[in-house]
mmCIF file of C-alpha atoms in Angstrom:
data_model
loop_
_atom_site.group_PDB
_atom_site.id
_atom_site.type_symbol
_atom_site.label_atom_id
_atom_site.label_comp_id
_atom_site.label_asym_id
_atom_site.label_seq_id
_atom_site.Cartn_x
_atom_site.Cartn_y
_atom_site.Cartn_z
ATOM 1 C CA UNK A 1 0.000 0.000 0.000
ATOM 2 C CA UNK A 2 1.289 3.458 -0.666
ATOM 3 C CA UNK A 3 2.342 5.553 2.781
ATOM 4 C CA UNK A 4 0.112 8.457 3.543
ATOM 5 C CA UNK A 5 1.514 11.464 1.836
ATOM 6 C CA UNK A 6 2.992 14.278 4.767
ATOM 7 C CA UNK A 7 1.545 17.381 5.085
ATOM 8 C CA UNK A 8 4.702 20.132 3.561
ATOM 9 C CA UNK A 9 6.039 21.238 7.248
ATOM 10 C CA UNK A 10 9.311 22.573 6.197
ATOM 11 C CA UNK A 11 9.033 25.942 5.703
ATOM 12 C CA UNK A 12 10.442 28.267 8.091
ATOM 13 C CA UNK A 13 10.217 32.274 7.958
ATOM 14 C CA UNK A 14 13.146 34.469 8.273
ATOM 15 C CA UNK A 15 13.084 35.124 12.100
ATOM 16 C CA UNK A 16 12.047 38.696 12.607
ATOM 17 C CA UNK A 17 11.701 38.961 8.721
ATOM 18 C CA UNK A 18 9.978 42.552 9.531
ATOM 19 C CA UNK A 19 12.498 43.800 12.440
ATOM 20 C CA UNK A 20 9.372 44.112 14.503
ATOM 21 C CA UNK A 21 11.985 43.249 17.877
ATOM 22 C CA UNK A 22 14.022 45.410 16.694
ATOM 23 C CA UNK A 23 17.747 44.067 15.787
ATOM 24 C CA UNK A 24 16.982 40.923 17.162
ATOM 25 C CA UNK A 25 18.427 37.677 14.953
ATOM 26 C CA UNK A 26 20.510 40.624 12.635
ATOM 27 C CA UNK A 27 23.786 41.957 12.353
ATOM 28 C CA UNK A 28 24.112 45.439 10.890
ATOM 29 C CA UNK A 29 26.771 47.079 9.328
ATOM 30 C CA UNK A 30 28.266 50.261 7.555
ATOM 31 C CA UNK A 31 25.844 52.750 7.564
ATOM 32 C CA UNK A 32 22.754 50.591 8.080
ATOM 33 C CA UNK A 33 20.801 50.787 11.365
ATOM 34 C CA UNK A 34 17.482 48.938 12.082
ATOM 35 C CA UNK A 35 15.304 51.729 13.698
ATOM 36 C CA UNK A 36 11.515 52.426 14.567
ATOM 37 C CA UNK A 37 10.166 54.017 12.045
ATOM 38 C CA UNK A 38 7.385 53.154 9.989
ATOM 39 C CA UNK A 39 8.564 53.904 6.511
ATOM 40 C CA UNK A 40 7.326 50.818 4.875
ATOM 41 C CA UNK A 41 5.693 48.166 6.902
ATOM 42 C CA UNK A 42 4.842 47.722 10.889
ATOM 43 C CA UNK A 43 6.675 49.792 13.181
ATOM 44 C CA UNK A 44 10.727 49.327 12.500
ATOM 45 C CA UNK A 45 12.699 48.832 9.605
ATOM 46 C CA UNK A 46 16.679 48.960 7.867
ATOM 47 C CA UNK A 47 17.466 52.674 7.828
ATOM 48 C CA UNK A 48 20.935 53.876 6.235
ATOM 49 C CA UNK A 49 21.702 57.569 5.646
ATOM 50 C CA UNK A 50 24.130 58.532 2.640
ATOM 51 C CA UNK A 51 28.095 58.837 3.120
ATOM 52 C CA UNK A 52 28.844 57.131 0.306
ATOM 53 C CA UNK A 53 29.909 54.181 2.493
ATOM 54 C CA UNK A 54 28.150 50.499 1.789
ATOM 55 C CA UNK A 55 25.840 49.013 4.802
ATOM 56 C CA UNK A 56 23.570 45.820 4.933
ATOM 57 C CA UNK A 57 22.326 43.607 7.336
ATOM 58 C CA UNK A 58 22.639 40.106 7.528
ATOM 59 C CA UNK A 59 20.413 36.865 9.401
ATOM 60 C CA UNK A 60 22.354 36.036 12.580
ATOM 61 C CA UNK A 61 20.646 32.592 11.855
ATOM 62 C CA UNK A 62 22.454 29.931 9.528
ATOM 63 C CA UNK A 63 19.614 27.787 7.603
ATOM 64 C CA UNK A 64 20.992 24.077 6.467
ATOM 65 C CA UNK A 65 20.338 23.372 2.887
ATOM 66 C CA UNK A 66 21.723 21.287 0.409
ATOM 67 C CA UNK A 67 23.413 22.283 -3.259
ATOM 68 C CA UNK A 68 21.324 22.484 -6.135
ATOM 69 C CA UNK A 69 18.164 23.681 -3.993
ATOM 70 C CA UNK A 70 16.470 27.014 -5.763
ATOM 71 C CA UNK A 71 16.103 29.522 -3.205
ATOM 72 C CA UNK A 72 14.355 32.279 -3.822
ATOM 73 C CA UNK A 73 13.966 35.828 -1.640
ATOM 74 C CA UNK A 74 11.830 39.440 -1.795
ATOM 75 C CA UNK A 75 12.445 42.320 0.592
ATOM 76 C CA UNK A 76 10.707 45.565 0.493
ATOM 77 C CA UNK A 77 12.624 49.219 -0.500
ATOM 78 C CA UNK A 78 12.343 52.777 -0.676
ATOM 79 C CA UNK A 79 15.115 55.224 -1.264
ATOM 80 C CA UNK A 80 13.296 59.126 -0.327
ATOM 81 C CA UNK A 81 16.146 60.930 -1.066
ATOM 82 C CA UNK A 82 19.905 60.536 -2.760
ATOM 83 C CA UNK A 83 21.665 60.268 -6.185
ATOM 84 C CA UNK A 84 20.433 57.899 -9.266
ATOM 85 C CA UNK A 85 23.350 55.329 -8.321
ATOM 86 C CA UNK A 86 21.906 54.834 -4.481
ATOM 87 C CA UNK A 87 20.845 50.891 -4.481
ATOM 88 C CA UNK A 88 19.658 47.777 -3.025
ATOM 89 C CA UNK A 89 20.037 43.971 -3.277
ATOM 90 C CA UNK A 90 18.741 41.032 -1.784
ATOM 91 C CA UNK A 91 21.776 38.404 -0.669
ATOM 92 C CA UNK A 92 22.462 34.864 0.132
ATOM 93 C CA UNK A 93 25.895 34.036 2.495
ATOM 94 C CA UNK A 94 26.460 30.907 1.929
ATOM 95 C CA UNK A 95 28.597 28.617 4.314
ATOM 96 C CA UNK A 96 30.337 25.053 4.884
ATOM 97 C CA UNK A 97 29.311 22.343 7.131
ATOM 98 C CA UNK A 98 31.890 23.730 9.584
ATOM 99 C CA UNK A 99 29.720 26.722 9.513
ATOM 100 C CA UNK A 100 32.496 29.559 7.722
ATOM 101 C CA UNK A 101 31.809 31.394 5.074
ATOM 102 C CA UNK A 102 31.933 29.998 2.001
ATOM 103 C CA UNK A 103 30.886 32.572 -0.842
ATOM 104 C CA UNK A 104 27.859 34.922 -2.138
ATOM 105 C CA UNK A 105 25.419 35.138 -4.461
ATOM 106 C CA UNK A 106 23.705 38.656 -5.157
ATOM 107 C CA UNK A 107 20.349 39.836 -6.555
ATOM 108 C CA UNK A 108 19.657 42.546 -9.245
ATOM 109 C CA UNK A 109 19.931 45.881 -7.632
ATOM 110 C CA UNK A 110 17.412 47.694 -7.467
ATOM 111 C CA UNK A 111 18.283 51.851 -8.082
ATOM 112 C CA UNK A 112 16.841 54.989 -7.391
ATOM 113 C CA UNK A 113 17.413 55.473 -10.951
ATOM 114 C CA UNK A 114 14.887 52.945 -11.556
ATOM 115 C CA UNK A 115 12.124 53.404 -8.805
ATOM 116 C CA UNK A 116 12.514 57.610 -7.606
ATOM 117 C CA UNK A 117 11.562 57.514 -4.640
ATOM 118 C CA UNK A 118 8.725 55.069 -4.589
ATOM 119 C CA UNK A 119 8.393 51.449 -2.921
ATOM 120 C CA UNK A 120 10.394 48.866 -4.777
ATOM 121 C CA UNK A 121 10.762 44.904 -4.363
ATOM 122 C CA UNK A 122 14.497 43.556 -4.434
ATOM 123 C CA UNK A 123 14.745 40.063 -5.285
ATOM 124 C CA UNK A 124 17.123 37.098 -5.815
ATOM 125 C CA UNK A 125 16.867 33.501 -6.933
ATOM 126 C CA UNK A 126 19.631 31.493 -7.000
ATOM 127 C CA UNK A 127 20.930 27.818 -6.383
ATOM 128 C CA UNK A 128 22.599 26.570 -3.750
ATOM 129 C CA UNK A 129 26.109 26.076 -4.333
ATOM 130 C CA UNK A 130 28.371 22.942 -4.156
ATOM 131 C CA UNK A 131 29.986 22.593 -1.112
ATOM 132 C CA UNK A 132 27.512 24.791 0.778
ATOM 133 C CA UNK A 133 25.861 23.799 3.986
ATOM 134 C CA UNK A 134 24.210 26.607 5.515
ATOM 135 C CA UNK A 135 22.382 29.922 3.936
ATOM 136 C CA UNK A 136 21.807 32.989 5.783
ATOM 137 C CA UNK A 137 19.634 35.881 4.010
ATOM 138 C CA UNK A 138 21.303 39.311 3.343
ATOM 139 C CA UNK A 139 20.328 42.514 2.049
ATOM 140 C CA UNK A 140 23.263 45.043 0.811
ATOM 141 C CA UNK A 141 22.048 48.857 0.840
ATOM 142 C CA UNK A 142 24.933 51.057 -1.568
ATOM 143 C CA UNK A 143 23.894 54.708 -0.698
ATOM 144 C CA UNK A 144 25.639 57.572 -2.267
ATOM 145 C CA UNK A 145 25.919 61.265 -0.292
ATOM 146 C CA UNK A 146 22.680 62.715 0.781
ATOM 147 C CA UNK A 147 20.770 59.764 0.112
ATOM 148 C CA UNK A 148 18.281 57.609 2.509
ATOM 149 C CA UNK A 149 17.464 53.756 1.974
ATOM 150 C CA UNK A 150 15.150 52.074 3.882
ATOM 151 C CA UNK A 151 14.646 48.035 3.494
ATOM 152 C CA UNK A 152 11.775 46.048 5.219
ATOM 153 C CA UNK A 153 9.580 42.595 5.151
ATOM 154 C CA UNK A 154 11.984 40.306 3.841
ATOM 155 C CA UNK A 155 10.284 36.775 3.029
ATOM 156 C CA UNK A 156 11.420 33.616 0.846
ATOM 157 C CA UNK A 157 10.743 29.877 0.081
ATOM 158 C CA UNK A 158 12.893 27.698 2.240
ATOM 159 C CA UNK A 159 12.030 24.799 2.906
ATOM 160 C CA UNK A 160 14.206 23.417 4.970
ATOM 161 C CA UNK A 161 15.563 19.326 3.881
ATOM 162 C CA UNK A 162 14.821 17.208 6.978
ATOM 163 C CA UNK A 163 15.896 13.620 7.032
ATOM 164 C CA UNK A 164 13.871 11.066 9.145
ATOM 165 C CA UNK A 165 15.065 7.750 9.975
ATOM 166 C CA UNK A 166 12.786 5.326 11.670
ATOM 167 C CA UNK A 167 15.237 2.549 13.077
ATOM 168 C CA UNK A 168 15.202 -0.628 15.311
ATOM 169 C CA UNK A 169 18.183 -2.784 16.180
ATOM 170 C CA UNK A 170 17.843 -5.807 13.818
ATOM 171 C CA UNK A 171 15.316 -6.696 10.695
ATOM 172 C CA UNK A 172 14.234 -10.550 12.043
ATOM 173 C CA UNK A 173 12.389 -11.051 15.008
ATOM 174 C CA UNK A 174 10.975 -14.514 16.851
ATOM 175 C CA UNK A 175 7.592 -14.217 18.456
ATOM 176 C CA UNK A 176 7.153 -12.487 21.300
ATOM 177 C CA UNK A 177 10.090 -10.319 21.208
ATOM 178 C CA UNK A 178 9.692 -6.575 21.889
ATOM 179 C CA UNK A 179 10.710 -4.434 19.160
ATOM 180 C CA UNK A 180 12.601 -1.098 20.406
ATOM 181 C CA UNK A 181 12.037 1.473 17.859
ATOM 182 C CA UNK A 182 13.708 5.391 17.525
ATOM 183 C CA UNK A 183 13.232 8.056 15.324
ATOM 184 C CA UNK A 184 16.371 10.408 14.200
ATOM 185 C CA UNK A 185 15.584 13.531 12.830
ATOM 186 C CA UNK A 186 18.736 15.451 11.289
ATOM 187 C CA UNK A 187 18.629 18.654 9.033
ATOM 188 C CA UNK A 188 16.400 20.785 11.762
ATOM 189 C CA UNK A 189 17.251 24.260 11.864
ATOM 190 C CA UNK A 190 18.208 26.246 15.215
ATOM 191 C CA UNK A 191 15.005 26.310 17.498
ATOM 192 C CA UNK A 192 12.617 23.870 15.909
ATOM 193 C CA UNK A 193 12.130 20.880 17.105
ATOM 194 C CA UNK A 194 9.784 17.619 16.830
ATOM 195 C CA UNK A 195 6.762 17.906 18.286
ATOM 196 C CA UNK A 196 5.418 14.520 17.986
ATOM 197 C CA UNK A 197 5.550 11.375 16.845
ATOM 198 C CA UNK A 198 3.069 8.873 15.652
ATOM 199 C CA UNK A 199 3.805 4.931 15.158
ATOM 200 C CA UNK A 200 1.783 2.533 12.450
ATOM 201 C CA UNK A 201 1.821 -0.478 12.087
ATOM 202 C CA UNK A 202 0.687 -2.512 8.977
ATOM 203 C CA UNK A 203 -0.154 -6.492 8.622
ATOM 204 C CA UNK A 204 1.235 -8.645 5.555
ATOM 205 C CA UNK A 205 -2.269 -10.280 3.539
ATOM 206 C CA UNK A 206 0.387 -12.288 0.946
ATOM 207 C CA UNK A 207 0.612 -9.287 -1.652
ATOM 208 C CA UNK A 208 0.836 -6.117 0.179
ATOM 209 C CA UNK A 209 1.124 -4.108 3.526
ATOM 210 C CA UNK A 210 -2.497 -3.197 4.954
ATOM 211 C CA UNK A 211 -4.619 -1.854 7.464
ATOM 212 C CA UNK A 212 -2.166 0.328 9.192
ATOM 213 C CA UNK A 213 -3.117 1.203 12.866
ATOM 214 C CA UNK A 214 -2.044 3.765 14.925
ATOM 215 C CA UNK A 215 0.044 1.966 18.194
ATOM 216 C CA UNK A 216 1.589 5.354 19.664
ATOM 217 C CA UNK A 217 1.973 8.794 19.964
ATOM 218 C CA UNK A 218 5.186 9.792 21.748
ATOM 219 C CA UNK A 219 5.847 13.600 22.285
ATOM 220 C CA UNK A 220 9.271 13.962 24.579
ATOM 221 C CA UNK A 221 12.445 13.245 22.830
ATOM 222 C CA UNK A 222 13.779 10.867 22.028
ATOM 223 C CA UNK A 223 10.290 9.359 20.792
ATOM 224 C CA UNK A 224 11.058 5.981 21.947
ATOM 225 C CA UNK A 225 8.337 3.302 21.524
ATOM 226 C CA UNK A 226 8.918 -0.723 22.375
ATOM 227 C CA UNK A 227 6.120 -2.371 20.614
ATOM 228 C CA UNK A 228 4.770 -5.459 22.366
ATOM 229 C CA UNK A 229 5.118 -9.074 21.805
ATOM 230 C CA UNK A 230 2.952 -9.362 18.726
ATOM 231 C CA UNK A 231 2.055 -12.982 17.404
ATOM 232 C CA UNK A 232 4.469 -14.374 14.323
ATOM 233 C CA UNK A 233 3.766 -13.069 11.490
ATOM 234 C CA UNK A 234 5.005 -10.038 8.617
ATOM 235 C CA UNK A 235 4.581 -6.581 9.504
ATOM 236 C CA UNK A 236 5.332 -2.956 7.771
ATOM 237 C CA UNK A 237 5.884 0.213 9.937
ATOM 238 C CA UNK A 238 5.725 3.533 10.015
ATOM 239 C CA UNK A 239 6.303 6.795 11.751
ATOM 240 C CA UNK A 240 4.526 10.390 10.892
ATOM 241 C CA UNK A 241 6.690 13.044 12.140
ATOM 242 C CA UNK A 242 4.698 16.521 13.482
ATOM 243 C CA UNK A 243 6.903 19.768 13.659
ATOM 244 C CA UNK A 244 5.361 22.817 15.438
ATOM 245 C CA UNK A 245 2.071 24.683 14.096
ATOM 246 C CA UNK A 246 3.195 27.391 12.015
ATOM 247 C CA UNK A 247 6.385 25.752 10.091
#
């Protein structure tokens, strides 16, 4: 029989993707600040003020992904005041399993020559690189003297790749053994976690695995289960995996 198909749980936002808590989860730098004002959306934003020195701000947070995934990113601009050259890009850092920086990848800039001084969308799409591990999202603001740039609401489509492995020690069992089973769950980003897990079991009729039944429902890592002595016979198994509402 074919598995019931998972609900898509592997999205995660970019944590404080609107600087609502302020500089929380971001590193700022040059002439970028992230300040409350409401120049675009909610109540703070990226703020840099023209010296004709770059600024940005990048995710404190390090997202695992694997190369060849298409990542793709938006972020909100405006640039109120400044020269035709002022600009801004949405960013990927990319990094190595170690967790160092590995290389770049940059999106179309987007110029007050191009938008004046109305709201603009920077975006980038690009693939993850060989060698990469990790992603964090980035957003490079090049103002010229006298100008203003303000970036906000920055929002993408990561999902991120989990790996579950349902295991138990051996594949042959004699009646009335207890079968231990464990679930490893790798690939999680920083602060998520599992928040359940459901066992199923399915009987052998001679051609195929059926009637699956629901045995347990564990929620404390690490998940364990020990299914009971269970007369001889062929079985299938199982496990549904729950992350936390809202990912």
């Amino acid at each position: 029989m074919a598995l019931p198909a998972p609900t898509p749980t592997g999205f995660q936002q970019i944590p404080n993707n609107g600087f609502e808590s302020g500089a929380t989860g971001w590193t700022a730098t040059g002439t970028a600040n992230i300040v409350n004002e409401s120049q675009l959306d909610g109540s703070w934003c990226v703020k840099a003020t023209g010296t004709n020195t770059p600024g940005g701000v990048t995710s404190a947070t390090q997202f695992p992904v694997v190369p060849g995934m298409s990542l793709s990113m938006n972020l909100a601009c405006q640039m109120t005041a400044g020269s035709p050259g002022t600009s801004v890009s949405a960013d990927y850092n990319w990094y190595n399993a170690a967790g160092s920086f590995l290389s770049s990848s940059e999106g179309s800039q987007i110029t007050r020559a191009g938008i004046g001084g109305s709201r603009g969308t920077a975006s980038i799409n690009a693939t993850v690189p060989s060698g990469a591990c990790y992603v964090s999202p980035r957003s490079d603001l090049n103002v010229a003297v006298s100008s203003t740039v303000y970036v906000d609401s920055l929002s993408w489509n990561y999902n991120f790749p989990v790996v579950v492995e349902l295991t138990h020690p051996i594949s042959t069992y004699t009646e009335d053994d207890e079968v231990p089973y464990r679930i490893n769950v790798a690939g999680l980003p920083s602060g998520v976690t599992v928040a359940s897990v459901a066992y199923y079991y399915m009987t052998w009729d001679g051609a195929d695995y059926v009637t699956p039944v629901l045995v347990s429902t564990k929620t404390t890592a690490p998940f364990p289960y020990n299914v009971p002595a269970m007369a001889e016979g062929q079985y299938g198994s199982y496990a549904v995996v729950t992350l936390p509402t809202g990912l």
